[in-house]
Every structure is written in structure tokens, then in C-alpha cells.
PDB file of C-alpha atoms and ligand atoms in Angstrom:
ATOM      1  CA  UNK U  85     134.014 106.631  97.995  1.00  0.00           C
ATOM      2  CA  UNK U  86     131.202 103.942  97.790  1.00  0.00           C
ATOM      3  CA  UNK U  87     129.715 102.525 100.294  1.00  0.00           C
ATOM      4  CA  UNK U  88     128.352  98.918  99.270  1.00  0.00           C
ATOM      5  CA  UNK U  89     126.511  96.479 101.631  1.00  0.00           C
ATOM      6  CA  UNK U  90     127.655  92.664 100.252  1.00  0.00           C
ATOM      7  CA  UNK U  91     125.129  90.674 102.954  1.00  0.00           C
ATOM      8  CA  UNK U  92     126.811  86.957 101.820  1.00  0.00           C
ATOM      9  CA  UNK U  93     126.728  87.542  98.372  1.00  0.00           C
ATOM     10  CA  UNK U  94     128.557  85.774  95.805  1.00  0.00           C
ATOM     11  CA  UNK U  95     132.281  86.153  94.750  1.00  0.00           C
ATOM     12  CA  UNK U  96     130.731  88.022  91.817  1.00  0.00           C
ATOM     13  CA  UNK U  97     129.416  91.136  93.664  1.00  0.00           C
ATOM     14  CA  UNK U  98     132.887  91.382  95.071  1.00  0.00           C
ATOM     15  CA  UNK U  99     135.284  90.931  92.044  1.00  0.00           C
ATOM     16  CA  UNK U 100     133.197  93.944  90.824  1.00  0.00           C
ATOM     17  CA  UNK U 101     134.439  96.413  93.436  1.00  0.00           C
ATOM     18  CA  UNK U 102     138.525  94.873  93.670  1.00  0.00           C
ATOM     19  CA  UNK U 103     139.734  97.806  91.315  1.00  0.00           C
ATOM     20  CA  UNK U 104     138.470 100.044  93.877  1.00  0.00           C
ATOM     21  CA  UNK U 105     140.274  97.872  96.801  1.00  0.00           C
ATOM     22  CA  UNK U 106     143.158  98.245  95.210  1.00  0.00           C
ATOM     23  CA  UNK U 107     142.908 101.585  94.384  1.00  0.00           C
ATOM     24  CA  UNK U 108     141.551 102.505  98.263  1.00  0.00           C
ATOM     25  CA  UNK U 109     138.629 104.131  96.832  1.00  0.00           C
ATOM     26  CA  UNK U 110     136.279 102.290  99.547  1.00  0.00           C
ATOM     27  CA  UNK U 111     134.546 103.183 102.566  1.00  0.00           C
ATOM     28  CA  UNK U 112     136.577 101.723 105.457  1.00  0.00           C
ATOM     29  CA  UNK U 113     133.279  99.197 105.966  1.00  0.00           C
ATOM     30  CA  UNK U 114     133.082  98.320 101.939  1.00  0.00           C
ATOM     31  CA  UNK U 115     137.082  97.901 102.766  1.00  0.00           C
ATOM     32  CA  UNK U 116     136.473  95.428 105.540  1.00  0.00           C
ATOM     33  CA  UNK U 117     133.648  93.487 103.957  1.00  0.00           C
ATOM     34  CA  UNK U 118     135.969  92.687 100.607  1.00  0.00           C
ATOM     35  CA  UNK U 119     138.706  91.807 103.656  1.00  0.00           C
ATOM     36  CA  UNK U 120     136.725  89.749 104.752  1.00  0.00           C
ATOM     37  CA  UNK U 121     135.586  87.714 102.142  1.00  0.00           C
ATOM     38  CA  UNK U 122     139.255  87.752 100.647  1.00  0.00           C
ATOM     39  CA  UNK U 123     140.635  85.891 104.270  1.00  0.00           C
ATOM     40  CA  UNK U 124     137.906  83.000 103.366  1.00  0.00           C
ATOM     41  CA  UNK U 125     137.908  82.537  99.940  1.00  0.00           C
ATOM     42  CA  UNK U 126     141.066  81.440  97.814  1.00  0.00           C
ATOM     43  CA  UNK U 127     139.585  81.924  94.506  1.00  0.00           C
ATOM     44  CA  UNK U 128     139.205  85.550  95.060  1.00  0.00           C
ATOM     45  CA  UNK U 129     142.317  86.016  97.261  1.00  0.00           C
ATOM     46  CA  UNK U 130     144.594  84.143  93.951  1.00  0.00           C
ATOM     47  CA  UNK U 131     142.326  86.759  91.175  1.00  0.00           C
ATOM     48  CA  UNK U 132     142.911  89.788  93.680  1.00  0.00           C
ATOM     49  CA  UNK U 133     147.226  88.749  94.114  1.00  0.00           C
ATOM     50  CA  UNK U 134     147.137  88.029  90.290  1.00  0.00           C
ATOM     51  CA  UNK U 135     145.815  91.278  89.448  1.00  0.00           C
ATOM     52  CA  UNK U 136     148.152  93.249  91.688  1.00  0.00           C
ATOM     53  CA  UNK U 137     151.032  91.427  90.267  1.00  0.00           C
ATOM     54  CA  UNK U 138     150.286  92.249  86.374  1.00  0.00           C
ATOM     55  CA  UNK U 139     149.278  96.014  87.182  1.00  0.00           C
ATOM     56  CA  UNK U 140     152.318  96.788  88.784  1.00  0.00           C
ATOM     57  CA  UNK U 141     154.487  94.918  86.531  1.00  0.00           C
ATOM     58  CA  UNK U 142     152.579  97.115  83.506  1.00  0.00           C
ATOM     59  CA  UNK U 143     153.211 100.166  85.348  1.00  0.00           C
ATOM     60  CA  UNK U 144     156.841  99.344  86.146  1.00  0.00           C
ATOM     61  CA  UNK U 145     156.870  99.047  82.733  1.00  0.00           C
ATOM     62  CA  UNK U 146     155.661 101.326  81.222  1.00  0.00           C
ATOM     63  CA  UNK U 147     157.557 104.038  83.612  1.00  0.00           C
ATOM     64  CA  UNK U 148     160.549 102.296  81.655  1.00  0.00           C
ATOM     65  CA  UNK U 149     159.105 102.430  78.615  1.00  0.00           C
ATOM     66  CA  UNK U 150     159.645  98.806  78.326  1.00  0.00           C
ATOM     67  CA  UNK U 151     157.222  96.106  78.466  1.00  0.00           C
ATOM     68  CA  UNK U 152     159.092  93.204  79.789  1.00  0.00           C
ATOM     69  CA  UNK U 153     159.723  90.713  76.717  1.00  0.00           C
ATOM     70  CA  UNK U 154     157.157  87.851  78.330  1.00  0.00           C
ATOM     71  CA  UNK U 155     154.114  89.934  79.124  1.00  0.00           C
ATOM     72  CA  UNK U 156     154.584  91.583  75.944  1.00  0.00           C
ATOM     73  CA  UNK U 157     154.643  88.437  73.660  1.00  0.00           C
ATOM     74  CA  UNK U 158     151.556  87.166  75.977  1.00  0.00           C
ATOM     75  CA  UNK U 159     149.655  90.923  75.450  1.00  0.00           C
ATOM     76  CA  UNK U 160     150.688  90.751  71.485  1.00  0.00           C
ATOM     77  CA  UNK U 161     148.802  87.557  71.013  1.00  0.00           C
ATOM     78  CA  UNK U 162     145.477  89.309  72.152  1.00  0.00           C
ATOM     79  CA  UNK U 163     145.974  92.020  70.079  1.00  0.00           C
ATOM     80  CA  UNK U 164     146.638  91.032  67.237  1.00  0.00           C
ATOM     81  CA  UNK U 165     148.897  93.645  66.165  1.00  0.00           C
ATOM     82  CA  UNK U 166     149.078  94.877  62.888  1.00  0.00           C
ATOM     83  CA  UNK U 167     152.657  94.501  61.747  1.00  0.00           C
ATOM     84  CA  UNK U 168     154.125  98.262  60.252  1.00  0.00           C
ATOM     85  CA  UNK U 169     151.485 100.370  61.319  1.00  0.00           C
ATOM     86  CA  UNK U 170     153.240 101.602  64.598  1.00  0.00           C
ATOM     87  CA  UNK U 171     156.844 101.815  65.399  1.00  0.00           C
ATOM     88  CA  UNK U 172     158.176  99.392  67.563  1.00  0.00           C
ATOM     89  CA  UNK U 173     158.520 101.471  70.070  1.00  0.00           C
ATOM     90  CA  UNK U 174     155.446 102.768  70.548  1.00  0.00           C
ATOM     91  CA  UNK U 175     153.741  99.746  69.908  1.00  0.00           C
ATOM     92  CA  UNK U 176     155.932  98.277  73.199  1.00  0.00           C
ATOM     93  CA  UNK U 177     154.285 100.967  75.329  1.00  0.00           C
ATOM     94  CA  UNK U 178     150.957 100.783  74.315  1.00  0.00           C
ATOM     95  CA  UNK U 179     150.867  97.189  74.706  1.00  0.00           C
ATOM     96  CA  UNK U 180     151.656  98.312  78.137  1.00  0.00           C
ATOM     97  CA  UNK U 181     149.101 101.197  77.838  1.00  0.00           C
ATOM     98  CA  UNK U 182     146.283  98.722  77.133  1.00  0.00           C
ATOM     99  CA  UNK U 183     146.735  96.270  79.540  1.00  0.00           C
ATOM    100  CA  UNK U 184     146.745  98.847  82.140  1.00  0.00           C
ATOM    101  CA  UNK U 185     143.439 100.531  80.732  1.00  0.00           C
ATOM    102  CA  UNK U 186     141.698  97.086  80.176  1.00  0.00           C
ATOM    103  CA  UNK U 187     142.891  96.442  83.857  1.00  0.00           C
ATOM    104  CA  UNK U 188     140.732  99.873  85.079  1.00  0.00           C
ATOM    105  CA  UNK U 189     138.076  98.566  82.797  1.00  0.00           C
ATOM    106  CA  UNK U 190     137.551  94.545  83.387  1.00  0.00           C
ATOM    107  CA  UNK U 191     139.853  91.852  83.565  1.00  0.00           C
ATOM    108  CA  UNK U 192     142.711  90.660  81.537  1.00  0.00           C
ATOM    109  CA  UNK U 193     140.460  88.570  79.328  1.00  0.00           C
ATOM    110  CA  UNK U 194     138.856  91.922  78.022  1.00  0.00           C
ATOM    111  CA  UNK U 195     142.222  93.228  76.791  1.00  0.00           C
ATOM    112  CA  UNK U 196     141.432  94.760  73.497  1.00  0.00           C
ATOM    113  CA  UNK U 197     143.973  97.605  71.091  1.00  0.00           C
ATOM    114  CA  UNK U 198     140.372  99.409  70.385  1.00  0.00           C
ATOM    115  CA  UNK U 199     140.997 100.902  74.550  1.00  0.00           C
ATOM    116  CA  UNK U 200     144.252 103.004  73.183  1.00  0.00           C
ATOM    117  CA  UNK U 201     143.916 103.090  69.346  1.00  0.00           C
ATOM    118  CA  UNK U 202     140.948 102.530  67.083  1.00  0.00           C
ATOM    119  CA  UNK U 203     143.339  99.850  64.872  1.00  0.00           C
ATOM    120  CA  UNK U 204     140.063  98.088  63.473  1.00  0.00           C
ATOM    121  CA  UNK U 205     137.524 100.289  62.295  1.00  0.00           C
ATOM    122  CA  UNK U 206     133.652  98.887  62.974  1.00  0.00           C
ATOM    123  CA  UNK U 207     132.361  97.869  59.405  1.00  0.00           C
ATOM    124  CA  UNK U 208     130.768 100.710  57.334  1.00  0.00           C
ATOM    125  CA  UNK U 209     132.806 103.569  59.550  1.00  0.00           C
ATOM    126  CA  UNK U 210     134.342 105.930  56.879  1.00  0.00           C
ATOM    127  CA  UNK U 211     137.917 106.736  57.373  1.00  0.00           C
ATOM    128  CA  UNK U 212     137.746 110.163  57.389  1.00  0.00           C
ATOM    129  CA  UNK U 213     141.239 111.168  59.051  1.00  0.00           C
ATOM    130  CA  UNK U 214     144.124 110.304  56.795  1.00  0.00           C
ATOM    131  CA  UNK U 215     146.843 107.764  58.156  1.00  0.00           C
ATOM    132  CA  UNK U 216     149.499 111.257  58.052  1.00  0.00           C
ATOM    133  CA  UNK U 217     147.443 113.443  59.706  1.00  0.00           C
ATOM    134  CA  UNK U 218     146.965 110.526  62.478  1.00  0.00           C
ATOM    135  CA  UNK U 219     149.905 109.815  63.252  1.00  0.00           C
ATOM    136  CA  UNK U 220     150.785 113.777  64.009  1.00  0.00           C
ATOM    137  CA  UNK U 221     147.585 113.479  66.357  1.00  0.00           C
ATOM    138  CA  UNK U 222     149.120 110.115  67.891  1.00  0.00           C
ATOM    139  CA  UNK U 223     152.118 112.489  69.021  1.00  0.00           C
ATOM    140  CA  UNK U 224     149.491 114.379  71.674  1.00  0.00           C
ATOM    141  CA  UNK U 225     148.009 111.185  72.426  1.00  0.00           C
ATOM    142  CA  UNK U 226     151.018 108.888  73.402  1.00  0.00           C
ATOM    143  CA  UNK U 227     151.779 111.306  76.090  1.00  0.00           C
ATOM    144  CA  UNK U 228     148.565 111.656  77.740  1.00  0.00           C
ATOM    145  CA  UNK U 229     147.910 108.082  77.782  1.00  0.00           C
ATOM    146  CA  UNK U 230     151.132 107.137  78.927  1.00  0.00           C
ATOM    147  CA  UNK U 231     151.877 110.142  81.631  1.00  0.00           C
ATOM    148  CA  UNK U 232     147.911 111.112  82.623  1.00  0.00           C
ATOM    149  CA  UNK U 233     146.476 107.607  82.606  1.00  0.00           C
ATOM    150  CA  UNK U 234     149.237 104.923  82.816  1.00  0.00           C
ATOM    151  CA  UNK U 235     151.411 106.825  85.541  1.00  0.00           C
ATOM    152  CA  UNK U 236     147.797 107.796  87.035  1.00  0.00           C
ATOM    153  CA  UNK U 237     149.703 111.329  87.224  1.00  0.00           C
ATOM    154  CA  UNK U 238     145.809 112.765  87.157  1.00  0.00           C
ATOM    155  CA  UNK U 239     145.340 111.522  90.276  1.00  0.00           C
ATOM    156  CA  UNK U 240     148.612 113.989  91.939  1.00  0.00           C
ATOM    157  CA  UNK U 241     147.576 117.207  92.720  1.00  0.00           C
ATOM    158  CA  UNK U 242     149.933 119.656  92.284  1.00  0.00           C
ATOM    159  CA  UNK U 243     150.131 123.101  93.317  1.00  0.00           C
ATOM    160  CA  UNK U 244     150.604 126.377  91.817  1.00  0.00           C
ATOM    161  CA  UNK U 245     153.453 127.094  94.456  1.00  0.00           C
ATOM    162  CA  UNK U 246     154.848 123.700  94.243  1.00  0.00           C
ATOM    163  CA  UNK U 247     155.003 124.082  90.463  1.00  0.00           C
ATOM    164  CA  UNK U 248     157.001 126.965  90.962  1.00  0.00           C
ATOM    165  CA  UNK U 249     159.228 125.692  93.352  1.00  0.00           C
ATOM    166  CA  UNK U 250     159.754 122.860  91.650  1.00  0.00           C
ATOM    167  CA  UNK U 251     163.709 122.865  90.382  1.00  0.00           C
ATOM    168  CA  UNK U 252     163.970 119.811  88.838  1.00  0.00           C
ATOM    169  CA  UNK U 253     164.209 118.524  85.439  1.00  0.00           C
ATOM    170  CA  UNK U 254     160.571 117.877  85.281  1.00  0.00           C
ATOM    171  CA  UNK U 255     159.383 121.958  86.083  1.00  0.00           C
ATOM    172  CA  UNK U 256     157.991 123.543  83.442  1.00  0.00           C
ATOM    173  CA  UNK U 257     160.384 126.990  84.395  1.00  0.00           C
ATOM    174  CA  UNK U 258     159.959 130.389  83.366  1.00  0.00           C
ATOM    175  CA  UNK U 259     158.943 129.615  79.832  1.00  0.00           C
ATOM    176  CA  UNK U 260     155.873 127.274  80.167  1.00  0.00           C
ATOM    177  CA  UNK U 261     154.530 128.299  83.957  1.00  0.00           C
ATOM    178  CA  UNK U 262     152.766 131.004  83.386  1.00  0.00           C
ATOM    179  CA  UNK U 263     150.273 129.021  80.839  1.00  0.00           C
ATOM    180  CA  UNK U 264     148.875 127.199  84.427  1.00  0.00           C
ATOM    181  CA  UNK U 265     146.865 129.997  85.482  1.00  0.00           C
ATOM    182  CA  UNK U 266     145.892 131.430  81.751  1.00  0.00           C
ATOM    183  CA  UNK U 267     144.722 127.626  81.075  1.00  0.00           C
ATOM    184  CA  UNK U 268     143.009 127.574  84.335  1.00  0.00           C
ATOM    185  CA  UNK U 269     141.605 131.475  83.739  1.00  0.00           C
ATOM    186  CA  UNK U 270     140.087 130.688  80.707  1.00  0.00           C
ATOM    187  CA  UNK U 271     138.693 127.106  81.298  1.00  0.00           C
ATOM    188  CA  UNK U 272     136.445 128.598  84.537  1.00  0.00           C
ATOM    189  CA  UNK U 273     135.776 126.200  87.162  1.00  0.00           C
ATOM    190  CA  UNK U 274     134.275 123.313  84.751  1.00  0.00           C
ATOM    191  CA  UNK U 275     137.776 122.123  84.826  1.00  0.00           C
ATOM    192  CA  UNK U 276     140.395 121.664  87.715  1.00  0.00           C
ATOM    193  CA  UNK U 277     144.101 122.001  87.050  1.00  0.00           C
ATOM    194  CA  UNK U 278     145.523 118.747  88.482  1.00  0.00           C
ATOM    195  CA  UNK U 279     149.313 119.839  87.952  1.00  0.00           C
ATOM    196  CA  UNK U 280     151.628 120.977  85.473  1.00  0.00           C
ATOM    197  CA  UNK U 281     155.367 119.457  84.564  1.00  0.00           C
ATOM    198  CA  UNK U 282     158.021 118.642  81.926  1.00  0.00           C
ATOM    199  CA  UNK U 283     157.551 114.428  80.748  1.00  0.00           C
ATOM    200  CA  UNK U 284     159.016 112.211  78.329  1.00  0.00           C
ATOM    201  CA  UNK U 285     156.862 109.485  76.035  1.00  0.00           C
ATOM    202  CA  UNK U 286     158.497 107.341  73.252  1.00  0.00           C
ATOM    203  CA  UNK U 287     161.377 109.091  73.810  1.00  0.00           C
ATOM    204  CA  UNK U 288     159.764 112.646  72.957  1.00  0.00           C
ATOM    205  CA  UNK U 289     159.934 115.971  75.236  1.00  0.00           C
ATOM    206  CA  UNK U 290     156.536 117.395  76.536  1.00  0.00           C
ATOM    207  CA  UNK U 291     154.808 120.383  78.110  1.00  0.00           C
ATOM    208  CA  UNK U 292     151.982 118.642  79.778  1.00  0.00           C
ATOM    209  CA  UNK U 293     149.215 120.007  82.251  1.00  0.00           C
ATOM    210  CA  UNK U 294     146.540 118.001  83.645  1.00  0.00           C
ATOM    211  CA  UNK U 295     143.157 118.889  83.652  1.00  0.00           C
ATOM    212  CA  UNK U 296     139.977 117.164  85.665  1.00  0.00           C
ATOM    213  CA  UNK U 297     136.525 118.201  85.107  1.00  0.00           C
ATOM    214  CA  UNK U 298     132.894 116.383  85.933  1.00  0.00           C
ATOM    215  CA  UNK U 299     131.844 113.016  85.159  1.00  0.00           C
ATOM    216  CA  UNK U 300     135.466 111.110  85.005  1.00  0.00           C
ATOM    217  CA  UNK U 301     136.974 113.529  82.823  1.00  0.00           C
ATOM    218  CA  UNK U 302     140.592 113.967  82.365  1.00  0.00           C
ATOM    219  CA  UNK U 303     141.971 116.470  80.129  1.00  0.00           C
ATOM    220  CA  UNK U 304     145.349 116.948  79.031  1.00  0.00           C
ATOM    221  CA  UNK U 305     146.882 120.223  77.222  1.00  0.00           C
ATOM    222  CA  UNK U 306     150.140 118.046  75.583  1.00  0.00           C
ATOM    223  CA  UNK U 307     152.739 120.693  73.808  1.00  0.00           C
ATOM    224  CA  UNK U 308     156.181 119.062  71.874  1.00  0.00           C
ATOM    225  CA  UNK U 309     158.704 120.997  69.632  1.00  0.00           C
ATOM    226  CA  UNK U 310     158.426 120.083  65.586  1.00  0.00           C
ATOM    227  CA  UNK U 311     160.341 117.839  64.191  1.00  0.00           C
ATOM    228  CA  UNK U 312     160.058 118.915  60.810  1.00  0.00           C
ATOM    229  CA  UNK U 313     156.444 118.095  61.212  1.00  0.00           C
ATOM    230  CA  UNK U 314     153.041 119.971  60.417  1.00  0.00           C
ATOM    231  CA  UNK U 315     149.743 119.904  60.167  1.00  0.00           C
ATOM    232  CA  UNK U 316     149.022 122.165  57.031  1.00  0.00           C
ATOM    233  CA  UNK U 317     151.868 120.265  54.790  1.00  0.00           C
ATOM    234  CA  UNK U 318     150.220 116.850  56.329  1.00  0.00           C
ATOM    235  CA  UNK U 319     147.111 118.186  53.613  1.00  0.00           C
ATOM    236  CA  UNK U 320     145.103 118.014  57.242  1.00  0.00           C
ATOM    237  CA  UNK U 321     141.685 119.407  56.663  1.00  0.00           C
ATOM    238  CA  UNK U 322     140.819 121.573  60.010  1.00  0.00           C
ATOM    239  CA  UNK U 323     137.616 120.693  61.545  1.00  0.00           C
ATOM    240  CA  UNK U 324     137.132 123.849  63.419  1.00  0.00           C
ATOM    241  CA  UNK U 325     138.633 127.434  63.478  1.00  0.00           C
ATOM    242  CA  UNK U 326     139.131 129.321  66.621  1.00  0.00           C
ATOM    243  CA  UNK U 327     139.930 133.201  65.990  1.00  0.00           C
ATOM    244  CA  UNK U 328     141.402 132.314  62.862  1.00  0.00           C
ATOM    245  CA  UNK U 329     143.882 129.191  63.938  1.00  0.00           C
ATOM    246  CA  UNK U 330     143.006 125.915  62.408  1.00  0.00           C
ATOM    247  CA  UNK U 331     142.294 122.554  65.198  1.00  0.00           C
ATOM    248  CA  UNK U 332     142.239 119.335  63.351  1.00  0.00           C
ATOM    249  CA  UNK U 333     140.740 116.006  65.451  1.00  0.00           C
ATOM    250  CA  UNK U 334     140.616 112.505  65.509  1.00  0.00           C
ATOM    251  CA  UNK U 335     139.035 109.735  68.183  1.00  0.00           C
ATOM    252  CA  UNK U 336     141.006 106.638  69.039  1.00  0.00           C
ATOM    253  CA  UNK U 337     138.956 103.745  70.951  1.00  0.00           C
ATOM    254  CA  UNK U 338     137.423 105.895  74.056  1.00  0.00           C
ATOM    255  CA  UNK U 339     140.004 109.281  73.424  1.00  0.00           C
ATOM    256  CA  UNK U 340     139.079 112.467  71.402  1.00  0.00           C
ATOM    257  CA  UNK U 341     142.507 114.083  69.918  1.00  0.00           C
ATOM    258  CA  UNK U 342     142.291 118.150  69.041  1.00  0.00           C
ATOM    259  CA  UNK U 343     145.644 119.114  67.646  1.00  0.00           C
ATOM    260  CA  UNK U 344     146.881 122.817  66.267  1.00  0.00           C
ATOM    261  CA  UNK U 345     150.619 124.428  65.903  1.00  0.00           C
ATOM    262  CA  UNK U 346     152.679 127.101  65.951  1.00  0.00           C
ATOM    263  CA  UNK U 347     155.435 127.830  63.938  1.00  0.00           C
ATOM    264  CA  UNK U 348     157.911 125.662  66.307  1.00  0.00           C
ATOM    265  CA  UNK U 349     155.113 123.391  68.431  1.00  0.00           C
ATOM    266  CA  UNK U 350     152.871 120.982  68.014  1.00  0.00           C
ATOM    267  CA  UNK U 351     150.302 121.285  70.789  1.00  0.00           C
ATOM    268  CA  UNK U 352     147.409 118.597  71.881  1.00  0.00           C
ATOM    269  CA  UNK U 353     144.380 118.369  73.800  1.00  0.00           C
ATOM    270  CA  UNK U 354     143.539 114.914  74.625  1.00  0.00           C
ATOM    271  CA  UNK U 355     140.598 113.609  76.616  1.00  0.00           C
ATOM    272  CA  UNK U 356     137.569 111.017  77.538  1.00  0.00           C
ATOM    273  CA  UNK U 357     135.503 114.264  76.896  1.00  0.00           C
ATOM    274  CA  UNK U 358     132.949 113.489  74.026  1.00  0.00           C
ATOM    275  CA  UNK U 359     133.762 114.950  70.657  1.00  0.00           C
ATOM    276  CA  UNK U 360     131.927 118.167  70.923  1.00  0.00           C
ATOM    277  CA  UNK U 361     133.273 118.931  74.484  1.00  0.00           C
ATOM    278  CA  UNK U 362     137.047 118.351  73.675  1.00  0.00           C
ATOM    279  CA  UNK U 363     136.804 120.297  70.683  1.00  0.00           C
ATOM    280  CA  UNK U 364     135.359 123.089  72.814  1.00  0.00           C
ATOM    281  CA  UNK U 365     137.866 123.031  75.123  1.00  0.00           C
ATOM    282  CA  UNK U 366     140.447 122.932  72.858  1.00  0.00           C
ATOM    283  CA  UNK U 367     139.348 126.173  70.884  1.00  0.00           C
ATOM    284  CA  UNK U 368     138.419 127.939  73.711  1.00  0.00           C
ATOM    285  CA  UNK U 369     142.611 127.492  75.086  1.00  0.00           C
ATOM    286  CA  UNK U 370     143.407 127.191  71.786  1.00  0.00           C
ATOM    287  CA  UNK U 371     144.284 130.908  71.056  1.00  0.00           C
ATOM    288  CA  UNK U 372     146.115 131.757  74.400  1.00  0.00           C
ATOM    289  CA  UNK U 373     148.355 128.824  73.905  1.00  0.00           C
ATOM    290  CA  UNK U 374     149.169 130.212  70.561  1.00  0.00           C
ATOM    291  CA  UNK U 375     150.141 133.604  71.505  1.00  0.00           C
ATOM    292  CA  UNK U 376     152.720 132.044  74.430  1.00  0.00           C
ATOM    293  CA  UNK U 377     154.220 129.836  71.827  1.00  0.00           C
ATOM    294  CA  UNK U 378     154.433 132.246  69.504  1.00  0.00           C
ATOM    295  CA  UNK U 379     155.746 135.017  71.900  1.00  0.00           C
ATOM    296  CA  UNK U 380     158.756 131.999  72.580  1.00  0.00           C
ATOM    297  CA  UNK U 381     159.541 131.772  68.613  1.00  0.00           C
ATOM    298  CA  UNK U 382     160.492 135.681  68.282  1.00  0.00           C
TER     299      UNK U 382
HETATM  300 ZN1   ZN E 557     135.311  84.725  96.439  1.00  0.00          ZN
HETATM  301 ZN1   ZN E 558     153.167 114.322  81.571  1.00  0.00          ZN
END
């Protein structure tokens, strides 16, 4: 909650703080000031309406999956897209993605693919991940952007007991709940578990918990069946071993991607964490995650 003191300042000052209006994350007085200003001032009132309008049309679609044709061909002419390199599928919902990450970030005029996906590497960067073993890593990181950040489903707190309860289609059930409290055991209290569930991203299946931890971070453990895919025929080169199982990585715009697998799953952990932090975390759950999968496969 921030409490800001505006004292007649310009629009400026206030466009700065109407992510957080929208969002309620303002002091009731903060609140009131931006009120105020919005009931005399039509610039601001038409930026603040606009900006409702395109997030929740992004979010609408993106909880379909579907971008709606017109802000999709306006979005695709910012970006640039390269033709091919995506499916079209995927490149529908992180059109989506990206708008509603710019959005959080600045304004519509900032929209920029480098938020999701590193598509345009900064000159001299060496491409040190090959395209294969990138796209395998895009499979964690479709889900957490769309489910953790897109459907703000970090923000939900979920408990332990709810999780349990919970009979629908989206429970993780007998197979997957017990990893909640191992994940949770073994992270210590540097990270809190936000909730647990069953989700669906470009049409794929996921286990997916939610993680938060200090500074803005939000950390997802993302878990899929194979489809014929793997990391040790993709030629992947692991960065990191932990007790003996291999973790390959890759960064896309602001995201750091660990990936391993069992002999059935592919499992993720995707975050805002910096490199050395998500790699940490995901060796140090790494192992545990592996023994539950593998305990599923026999
Ligand atoms: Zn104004
Ligand atoms: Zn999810």
C-alpha cells in the first residue's frame, strides 16, 4: 500500500500511480486524491477508461486463449513478429501475454515481444541456448506467464485445506498434492506457497504451484507429461547438476527458465528471480520433484 501526497501536481505524478488504482493497491487517501483529480480532468479520466477497457479485454482473452482478431492485428504491428518462429497459437496468446505485461509495466506505447520472449537478441549477445532446447523450455514458460502472471493467479491465495478440498477439475488430487508441503518444506520461509492446481496453456495439461518470495518475486514449479519430448535427445547441455539430475536454463526478456525431466514429465521452474537465484531454487526442489514423478512412472 503506498501512501503518496499529490499537493496539485501535474497529470504526470498521477498517471504514474493508475496501475495501482486499478489494481486497489492504494491507501484509501492516495485512492481519493487520484478520485479526485480523475472527476476534474478528462484527459486522465479518457487514459484511465482506455486502459481499463484494453486490460480486461487482454485478460478476457487470454482466459480464452484467443486474442480477439482486431487487438491482435493492432498488437502484431508493434511487434513485429517474426513469421515461423512460434506456432500460431502460441504466438495468439502471447500477443495477449505482452500487452498485459507492458500494461503492468507502462503504457500501450511501450508494448515490446522482448517482455515475454527475448525474439531479438541485443547485438554481440551469443546465442548460447539452441532454438530445440528453447522451445522445450518455452513449454514451462507459456504456462507461468499465461496462468501466474496473465490470470494474476499469484495474487489468490490458496490454502492447504482448500487444495484438498478442492473436487474439481482443476485439484491437483491424490497424485500431485502432496508435492505442496515437500515444495514448501524444502524452500523454508524465503518463499510462500501462493496455491497449487491443475491449468491448461496452448492447449497443454499442467501441474502448477505458485510460489512468492521477497522483492516482487513470483515463482512457479510448472510440471506437463512428454510428448515424445526430452531434454537429453534435444543434445541440451545441462548447466547445473543437482544430486546427479541434469537442469538446463534459458532467460526470455525479464524470465529465467530452469527445466529437468523424468522419464514421463517435463517439469519447469519459471521466475523474475535473477539467474543465480532461480537456478538455486530449482536444484534445491529439483530432486524431491524427481523422486514423486518417478514414484508415479513405476
Ligand atoms: Zn489529469
Ligand atoms: Zn496454473
Amino acid at each position: 500500500m503506498n501512501l503518496v501526497k499529490f499537493n496539485g501536481r501535474s497529470c504526470e505524478t498521477y498517471r504514474r500511480y493508475f496501475d495501482a488504482y486499478l489494481d486497489n493497491e492504494l491507501l484509501v487517501e492516495t485512492n481519493q486524491d487520484v478520485l479526485e483529480h480523475l472527476e476534474s480532468c478528462a484527459d486522465c479520466t479518457r487514459l484511465i477508461e482506455s486502459r481499463v477497457r484494453i486490460k480486461q479485454l487482454v485478460k478476457n482473452a487470454v482466459a480464452a486463449e484467443e486474442a480477439p482478431a482486431v487487438l491482435a492485428e493492432q498488437l502484431r504491428h508493434r511487434f513485429r513478429a517474426r513469421p515461423g518462429f512460434f506456432s500460431r497459437d502460441t504466438v495468439r496468446w502471447m500477443i495477449a501475454a505482452a500487452a498485459v505485461l507492458a500494461l503492468a509495466i507502462g503504457g500501450v506505447e511501450t508494448l515490446r515481444w522482448g517482455y515475454v520472449i527475448g525474439v531479438s537478441q541485443p547485438a554481440g549477445v551469443v546465442e548460447t541456448v539452441s532454438a530445440r532446447v528453447q522451445e522445450l523450455l518455452r513449454v514451462g514458460l507459456v504456462d507461468h506467464v499465461h496462468c501466474a502472471i496473465v490470470l494474476e493467479r499469484w495474487k489468490r491465495f490458496i490454502s492447504f485445506e482448500e487444495m484438498k478440498a478442492d473436487s474439481t477439475r482443476s485439484a491437483l488430487g491424490p497424485e500431485f498434492i502432496d508435492l505442496v508441503p515437500a515444495v514448501q518444506a524444502r524452500l523454508g520461509p524465503y518463499f510462500k506457497m501462493v496455491q497449487g492446481h491443475r491449468c491448461t496453456a496452448n492447449h497443454r495439461q499442467y501441474i502448477h504451484l505458485i510460489l512468492t518470495g521477497d522483492k516482487g518475486a513470483i515463482v512457479s514449479l510448472v510440471i506437463t507429461e512428454k510428448r515424445g519430448e526430452s531434454f537429453a535427445q534435444a543434445d541440451a547441455v545441462a548447466v547445473i547438476n543437482a544430486s546427479g539430475l541434469p537442469i538446463y536454463r534459458d532467460r526470455q526478456g525479464i524470465l529465467e527458465i530452469a527445466g529437468f525431466e523424468s522419464d514421463k514429465y517435463l517439469a519447469y521452474v519459471v521466475s523474475n528471480l535473477n539467474h543465480d537465484s532461480n537456478l538455486n531454487v530449482a536444484s534445491t526442489i529439483a530432486p524431491l520433484v524427481y523422486s514423486h514423478l518417478h514414484r508415479l512412472e513405476v
